[in-house]
XYZ file of C-alpha atoms in Angstrom:
525
model
C 76.941 -14.832 80.672
C 79.365 -17.474 79.442
C 82.257 -16.768 81.834
C 80.926 -19.181 84.464
C 81.770 -22.202 82.290
C 85.489 -21.681 81.576
C 85.879 -20.336 85.129
C 84.503 -23.516 86.667
C 85.302 -26.341 84.273
C 88.684 -25.309 82.841
C 90.423 -22.886 85.204
C 88.783 -23.731 88.547
C 88.852 -20.031 89.358
C 85.555 -18.253 90.000
C 86.739 -15.514 92.327
C 90.251 -14.363 91.335
C 89.951 -14.702 87.547
C 93.723 -15.002 87.203
C 93.183 -16.710 83.859
C 91.331 -13.746 82.372
C 94.176 -11.349 81.404
C 95.876 -13.984 79.229
C 92.606 -14.898 77.488
C 91.731 -11.230 77.050
C 95.087 -10.562 75.417
C 94.551 -13.486 73.055
C 90.848 -13.084 72.204
C 90.078 -9.426 73.068
C 87.247 -10.370 75.425
C 86.692 -6.839 76.690
C 88.957 -4.603 74.570
C 90.416 -2.880 77.627
C 87.079 -2.341 79.382
C 86.624 -5.182 81.860
C 82.868 -5.002 82.395
C 82.061 -8.682 82.926
C 82.791 -8.738 86.652
C 83.419 -6.437 89.596
C 85.087 -6.770 92.968
C 82.980 -7.472 96.042
C 83.795 -6.130 99.508
C 85.787 -9.279 100.301
C 88.100 -8.632 97.331
C 86.762 -11.437 95.130
C 85.533 -10.907 91.625
C 81.793 -11.472 91.092
C 80.249 -11.865 87.660
C 77.983 -8.947 86.806
C 75.737 -11.164 84.681
C 73.712 -13.970 86.221
C 74.425 -17.635 85.517
C 71.187 -19.031 84.103
C 72.342 -18.645 80.512
C 75.560 -20.533 81.259
C 73.511 -23.447 82.620
C 71.700 -23.656 79.286
C 75.020 -23.311 77.455
C 76.576 -26.107 79.489
C 75.707 -28.982 77.086
C 77.074 -26.923 74.179
C 80.214 -26.148 76.161
C 80.679 -29.852 76.862
C 80.472 -30.712 73.151
C 82.913 -27.930 72.286
C 85.364 -29.013 74.977
C 85.421 -32.591 73.687
C 86.038 -31.309 70.145
C 88.856 -29.031 71.332
C 90.524 -31.811 73.363
C 90.509 -34.062 70.305
C 91.726 -31.504 67.791
C 94.551 -29.038 67.273
C 92.532 -26.205 68.797
C 93.392 -25.100 72.352
C 90.921 -26.320 74.959
C 90.850 -22.883 76.592
C 87.118 -22.110 76.450
C 87.361 -19.481 73.722
C 88.899 -21.092 70.627
C 86.791 -21.694 67.465
C 85.122 -24.954 68.648
C 83.565 -23.076 71.559
C 82.559 -20.106 69.409
C 80.926 -22.163 66.667
C 79.253 -24.637 68.995
C 77.599 -21.853 70.976
C 76.503 -20.044 67.803
C 74.973 -23.100 66.155
C 73.679 -24.387 69.469
C 71.684 -21.193 69.966
C 70.128 -21.687 66.531
C 69.354 -25.313 67.414
C 67.574 -24.314 70.631
C 65.440 -21.761 68.816
C 64.542 -24.101 65.961
C 63.270 -26.624 68.517
C 61.384 -23.798 70.248
C 59.865 -22.769 66.916
C 58.335 -26.218 66.356
C 56.981 -26.355 69.897
C 55.579 -22.828 69.597
C 53.828 -23.858 66.375
C 52.298 -26.810 68.215
C 51.012 -24.466 70.930
C 49.516 -21.954 68.481
C 47.776 -24.695 66.489
C 45.721 -25.497 69.580
C 43.886 -22.192 69.148
C 44.297 -21.053 65.529
C 44.307 -22.565 62.046
C 47.484 -23.537 60.215
C 47.488 -20.578 57.802
C 47.242 -17.982 60.572
C 49.948 -19.768 62.568
C 52.273 -20.007 59.568
C 51.949 -16.305 58.735
C 52.393 -15.385 62.395
C 55.609 -17.374 62.792
C 57.048 -16.015 59.537
C 56.402 -12.447 60.687
C 57.611 -13.175 64.216
C 60.966 -14.475 63.002
C 61.605 -12.407 59.869
C 59.798 -9.101 60.421
C 61.075 -8.511 63.962
C 64.464 -8.035 65.600
C 64.339 -11.621 66.878
C 66.368 -12.865 63.899
C 69.222 -10.527 64.888
C 69.421 -11.969 68.397
C 69.114 -15.581 67.298
C 71.819 -15.351 64.665
C 74.267 -12.435 64.910
C 74.034 -11.443 68.588
C 73.418 -14.943 69.917
C 75.906 -14.443 72.755
C 73.339 -12.378 74.646
C 70.741 -13.878 76.959
C 67.677 -13.396 74.747
C 68.224 -16.406 72.511
C 68.374 -18.764 75.511
C 65.408 -17.313 77.389
C 63.236 -17.447 74.252
C 62.830 -21.261 74.507
C 62.008 -20.907 78.208
C 58.965 -18.801 77.326
C 57.844 -21.463 74.874
C 58.296 -24.088 77.584
C 56.373 -22.095 80.217
C 53.444 -21.787 77.800
C 53.534 -25.513 77.082
C 53.915 -26.553 80.723
C 51.065 -24.214 81.726
C 48.770 -25.717 79.107
C 49.652 -29.289 80.111
C 49.101 -28.620 83.825
C 45.669 -27.089 83.196
C 44.712 -30.026 80.999
C 45.898 -32.646 83.483
C 47.502 -31.420 86.730
C 50.495 -33.546 87.720
C 53.524 -33.138 89.949
C 55.724 -33.231 86.854
C 54.162 -30.175 85.205
C 53.984 -28.295 88.506
C 57.696 -28.942 89.002
C 58.442 -27.972 85.403
C 56.665 -24.623 85.839
C 58.703 -23.823 88.957
C 62.018 -24.904 87.427
C 61.463 -22.897 84.233
C 60.590 -19.739 86.175
C 63.597 -20.205 88.466
C 66.009 -20.714 85.574
C 64.597 -17.709 83.722
C 64.963 -15.570 86.855
C 68.691 -16.282 87.154
C 69.091 -15.543 83.450
C 67.472 -12.108 83.698
C 65.793 -11.330 87.046
C 62.924 -9.433 85.393
C 61.821 -12.662 83.688
C 60.359 -13.715 87.049
C 57.154 -12.046 85.862
C 56.521 -15.079 83.647
C 54.888 -16.352 86.854
C 51.771 -14.432 85.733
C 51.341 -16.760 82.765
C 50.456 -19.921 84.744
C 48.975 -17.899 87.609
C 46.342 -16.136 85.493
C 45.849 -18.782 82.807
C 42.229 -19.765 82.319
C 40.824 -16.763 84.247
C 39.275 -15.019 81.237
C 35.703 -15.138 82.620
C 34.102 -15.391 86.053
C 33.111 -19.009 85.404
C 36.582 -19.935 84.160
C 38.137 -18.178 87.145
C 36.035 -20.217 89.575
C 37.052 -23.423 87.831
C 40.701 -22.387 87.854
C 40.895 -21.683 91.577
C 38.870 -24.765 92.357
C 41.471 -26.759 90.424
C 44.278 -25.070 92.345
C 42.640 -25.793 95.721
C 42.218 -29.427 94.676
C 45.934 -29.682 93.985
C 47.386 -27.553 96.795
C 50.475 -29.726 96.989
C 51.367 -28.658 93.465
C 51.840 -25.106 94.726
C 54.542 -26.289 97.130
C 56.117 -28.381 94.374
C 56.235 -25.339 92.079
C 57.783 -23.164 94.799
C 60.328 -25.851 95.702
C 61.483 -26.344 92.123
C 61.522 -22.603 91.601
C 64.017 -22.371 94.465
C 66.005 -25.236 92.966
C 66.115 -23.234 89.740
C 67.689 -20.189 91.423
C 69.879 -22.207 93.824
C 72.976 -22.344 91.546
C 73.130 -18.539 91.489
C 72.795 -18.310 95.275
C 75.598 -20.851 95.728
C 77.841 -18.935 93.322
C 77.254 -15.657 95.175
C 78.028 -17.351 98.495
C 81.267 -18.758 97.033
C 82.463 -15.441 95.614
C 80.780 -12.497 97.375
C 80.320 -14.298 100.705
C 76.538 -13.743 100.782
C 73.626 -15.604 99.251
C 72.182 -12.392 97.816
C 74.421 -9.974 95.932
C 73.510 -6.693 94.266
C 74.914 -6.734 90.725
C 73.732 -3.158 90.136
C 70.555 -2.033 88.386
C 68.546 1.167 88.476
C 64.863 1.536 87.612
C 62.432 4.412 86.985
C 59.048 2.728 87.434
C 57.210 5.986 88.103
C 58.813 7.800 85.170
C 59.377 5.177 82.462
C 61.073 5.976 79.167
C 58.439 5.728 76.459
C 61.222 6.468 73.962
C 62.039 2.769 74.254
C 58.849 2.206 72.258
C 58.438 5.391 70.218
C 61.885 7.010 70.179
C 63.931 7.426 67.025
C 67.012 6.195 68.870
C 66.080 2.479 68.914
C 62.265 2.539 69.310
C 60.420 -0.791 69.188
C 57.534 0.455 67.056
C 59.807 2.557 64.826
C 62.393 -0.012 63.764
C 60.202 -3.131 63.935
C 56.681 -1.893 63.097
C 55.340 -5.462 63.041
C 55.278 -5.133 66.835
C 52.285 -2.820 66.461
C 50.377 -5.994 65.530
C 51.613 -7.591 68.767
C 49.752 -4.920 70.722
C 46.746 -4.747 68.406
C 46.289 -8.488 68.875
C 45.627 -7.997 72.596
C 42.159 -6.747 71.576
C 41.424 -10.004 69.717
C 41.842 -12.518 72.545
C 38.183 -12.751 73.509
C 37.222 -16.037 75.207
C 40.748 -17.419 74.922
C 41.956 -19.184 78.114
C 45.157 -17.155 78.016
C 43.465 -13.765 77.513
C 43.955 -12.376 81.020
C 47.406 -13.850 81.600
C 48.791 -12.680 78.238
C 47.402 -9.134 78.484
C 48.664 -8.586 82.027
C 52.032 -10.199 81.312
C 52.628 -8.228 78.101
C 51.701 -4.865 79.589
C 53.683 -5.472 82.786
C 56.652 -6.753 80.799
C 56.673 -3.663 78.574
C 56.396 -1.359 81.602
C 59.386 -3.008 83.280
C 61.490 -2.876 80.110
C 60.831 0.835 79.524
C 61.650 1.628 83.165
C 65.319 0.614 83.187
C 67.620 3.580 83.756
C 69.829 2.686 80.770
C 66.836 2.871 78.453
C 69.011 2.440 75.344
C 70.092 -0.977 76.694
C 73.759 -0.515 75.829
C 73.580 -1.353 72.138
C 70.618 -2.770 70.288
C 68.573 -3.031 67.135
C 65.031 -2.037 68.074
C 64.223 -3.048 71.693
C 66.172 -6.230 72.328
C 64.993 -6.694 75.918
C 61.541 -7.756 74.695
C 62.665 -10.353 72.152
C 62.875 -13.286 74.561
C 59.187 -12.883 75.423
C 58.011 -13.000 71.780
C 56.506 -16.489 72.248
C 53.905 -14.832 74.487
C 53.398 -11.992 72.002
C 52.923 -14.664 69.307
C 49.500 -15.418 70.788
C 48.005 -11.937 70.188
C 49.907 -11.675 66.880
C 48.285 -14.859 65.623
C 44.921 -13.668 66.940
C 44.967 -10.462 64.881
C 46.215 -12.327 61.783
C 43.439 -14.901 62.221
C 40.932 -12.052 62.360
C 42.369 -10.384 59.240
C 42.123 -13.654 57.325
C 38.358 -13.631 57.915
C 37.998 -10.253 56.164
C 37.414 -9.520 52.470
C 40.634 -7.505 52.298
C 42.742 -10.364 53.682
C 44.953 -10.375 50.564
C 46.246 -6.963 51.639
C 48.190 -8.892 54.276
C 50.579 -10.249 51.615
C 52.095 -6.905 50.465
C 52.072 -5.507 54.011
C 53.761 -8.601 55.414
C 56.273 -8.634 52.565
C 57.069 -4.977 53.169
C 57.565 -5.528 56.910
C 59.921 -8.451 56.276
C 61.909 -6.599 53.607
C 62.341 -3.455 55.696
C 63.359 -5.436 58.778
C 65.952 -7.578 56.993
C 67.316 -4.556 55.107
C 67.642 -2.599 58.343
C 69.308 -5.517 60.102
C 71.883 -5.408 57.303
C 72.286 -1.674 57.906
C 72.617 -2.262 61.649
C 75.357 -4.841 61.244
C 77.146 -2.585 58.763
C 77.060 0.233 61.319
C 74.695 2.467 59.330
C 71.867 2.165 61.839
C 73.604 3.238 65.025
C 73.413 1.099 68.150
C 72.190 4.007 70.328
C 72.219 7.441 68.743
C 69.770 7.469 65.831
C 67.341 10.377 65.422
C 64.402 11.253 63.180
C 66.378 13.237 60.605
C 69.193 10.702 60.374
C 66.721 7.816 60.053
C 64.882 9.598 57.230
C 68.201 10.026 55.394
C 69.285 6.385 55.695
C 65.895 4.723 55.208
C 66.437 1.823 52.763
C 69.720 3.398 51.720
C 73.223 1.933 51.929
C 75.383 4.454 50.052
C 75.620 7.309 52.526
C 77.418 10.613 52.020
C 79.452 12.529 54.581
C 76.504 14.930 54.956
C 74.156 11.994 55.649
C 76.460 10.796 58.426
C 76.533 14.263 59.991
C 72.848 13.981 60.892
C 73.757 11.588 63.682
C 74.803 14.737 65.560
C 73.181 17.752 63.919
C 69.610 18.492 62.849
C 70.548 21.278 60.436
C 70.212 20.574 56.718
C 70.214 22.872 53.708
C 68.677 20.629 51.071
C 67.923 23.408 48.599
C 70.699 25.979 48.188
C 69.161 27.661 45.126
C 68.883 31.394 45.740
C 71.870 31.409 48.078
C 75.081 33.169 47.132
C 78.193 31.126 47.776
C 81.450 32.564 49.079
C 84.501 30.591 50.129
C 85.561 31.894 53.540
C 88.568 29.650 53.775
C 90.186 26.821 51.846
C 93.400 24.983 52.670
C 94.961 21.724 51.552
C 98.126 22.086 53.634
C 98.250 19.437 56.384
C 98.474 20.873 59.879
C 98.709 19.131 63.245
C 95.668 19.721 65.442
C 94.689 19.078 69.034
C 91.744 20.335 71.059
C 92.679 24.026 70.699
C 90.871 26.049 67.974
C 92.639 25.377 64.684
C 90.799 28.051 62.692
C 88.684 31.155 63.327
C 87.501 34.029 61.190
C 85.085 36.942 61.294
C 81.644 36.801 59.719
C 80.162 39.838 58.056
C 76.842 38.580 56.731
C 73.286 39.760 56.248
C 70.087 37.801 55.932
C 69.708 34.031 56.087
C 73.235 32.558 56.313
C 74.564 29.015 56.369
C 78.062 27.568 56.547
C 79.073 24.389 54.752
C 82.077 22.832 56.467
C 84.179 20.268 54.601
C 87.188 18.733 56.339
C 89.547 15.805 55.859
C 91.018 14.657 59.168
C 93.458 11.888 60.008
C 93.538 10.852 63.667
C 96.321 9.299 65.674
C 94.650 9.230 69.074
C 91.132 9.856 70.424
C 89.317 8.843 67.251
C 86.329 7.109 68.840
C 85.571 9.905 71.319
C 86.163 13.085 69.298
C 84.067 15.615 67.394
C 84.649 18.359 64.828
C 82.937 21.461 66.258
C 81.810 24.824 64.858
C 80.941 27.671 67.255
C 79.628 31.232 66.932
C 78.748 33.928 69.473
C 79.482 34.239 73.169
C 77.526 33.801 76.380
C 73.776 33.596 75.825
C 74.127 33.950 72.056
C 76.665 31.155 71.715
C 75.726 28.319 69.388
C 77.666 25.133 68.698
C 77.231 22.200 66.336
C 79.556 19.234 66.129
C 79.861 15.938 64.240
C 81.597 12.780 65.422
C 84.843 11.684 63.827
C 84.024 8.025 64.386
C 81.329 6.740 62.032
C 80.831 3.733 59.785
C 82.733 5.224 56.849
C 85.702 6.515 58.808
C 88.768 4.769 60.182
C 91.509 5.802 62.566
C 94.922 6.581 61.039
C 93.355 7.283 57.640
C 92.271 10.609 56.061
C 88.478 10.742 56.531
C 86.012 13.137 54.923
C 83.513 15.100 57.041
C 80.881 17.536 55.828
C 78.041 19.303 57.627
C 75.915 22.458 57.604
C 75.707 25.185 60.239
C 72.883 27.730 60.352
C 74.254 31.038 61.663
C 71.891 32.757 64.168
C 70.900 36.339 63.328
C 72.627 37.698 66.425
C 75.902 36.020 65.355
C 76.033 37.265 61.733
C 78.733 39.780 62.621
C 81.199 38.000 64.833
C 83.712 35.203 65.074
C 83.252 31.629 63.929
C 85.620 29.120 65.544
C 86.514 25.541 64.659
C 88.145 22.953 66.876
C 88.179 19.271 67.774
C 86.533 18.250 71.046
C 87.452 14.969 72.707
C 86.690 13.110 75.919
C 90.308 11.934 76.001
C 93.641 13.096 74.591
C 93.422 13.877 70.895
C 96.132 14.027 68.252
C 95.500 14.286 64.549
C 96.166 16.044 61.264
C 93.871 18.363 59.357
C 94.610 17.277 55.785
C 92.262 19.784 54.121
C 89.656 22.286 55.275
C 87.041 24.368 53.460
C 84.385 26.728 54.821
C 81.747 28.007 52.371
C 79.297 30.778 53.284
C 75.827 30.585 51.727
C 73.652 33.658 52.233
C 70.636 35.441 50.780
């Protein structure tokens, strides 16, 4: 998102990006995987990410550039002044948005309900992660735009003017060239104040009275997207350029909401209140617009082909629209505060905040994985920081022998002599077991190459009876070039009790390493 600014203001090079290799070598901008841009048919580089965020970062970039020019730091667009200014600038934008959002909510709800709502919105959800730690993504900059579209919509309906009509168009346009799917914020002003038949008649009568405002909104919406169109014309040679996205609108991925990988309701359960609040918007002027926007927004988010969204804590693609979700959240909290059991909200809210902040710590420590969590692994790491090698194995295997009482143990193999290994089987032996049988595999491996893409695998049987389990070598407690401990369980199928068991390392790329020690224990009864 940021690349537009150094490209244009420092290096005057949007299309060739000749400056990039030197900066990448110095700052590790892509770590060997240049994903920020791709080549168009005319041979020019075109940024994959749209430029709306960079427009909002422009004032921060200007401040940073002045600081760099008047200090010992290089004015290259990536030195510490630029990094810190963008980080603190993102916080500044969101703090301003927080105060404006509070002002909006106080129009409809009392101060206590609003205060509780904002505390939960910021501390019990994944929003805090994307405002503070991952503030280089687009969410933190689009968040204030949603606050502004709510405010501009309210002001236009109170007193229609050219200014607020233009503001609505400009905000929608800027949001669209930040993330194209944000264009659906159009439904907020479009359906505002249509909650009843009477209100709907008044709304459309107001629109007909101010027809010129429609043209103003459209014109400023086009002005909002114009910078992106100009950039595409300059680089790709066309005003419209496909940056590459794939959607599954007819078969959306509900795992985005309910999945153990990064599910919205699983990792940030406060979001259940976001949805529950949609049933408490009766007679509110925003009822129809908020319900339709929220449901449509969720449907779009869960329809993207890369449903894990690269890397994320909970569902990051919804965080920028939380100002809209704040309305139903405050509605349900307002309703709870009218009940006799309202004090129950204190321990529940405290629990939601604690769990969220604890899990954000786990996420940033690498314990909660960015993409590959599952139910068993999550149950093992829940509110836990000191993980064992067995705990880490559940990222890849669902087999656990928690109670080994009643099982007879027999060491099938034990070695502490270092041996060089590659992808060929480094050990195999015959099983001769009866009854329920498990293997406990304990290995210490030091890698030289292929660490981040390799697995330790155990395999039994052939053909239809073949079974394989494997655990990744790269996890939060393991480092390349160091001896790392791995331990996992393998449940031997009945049809494979009398046959070979084979161990090897599997890798997507070339692998070289050393097996420092290796133990296989048979547990049977």
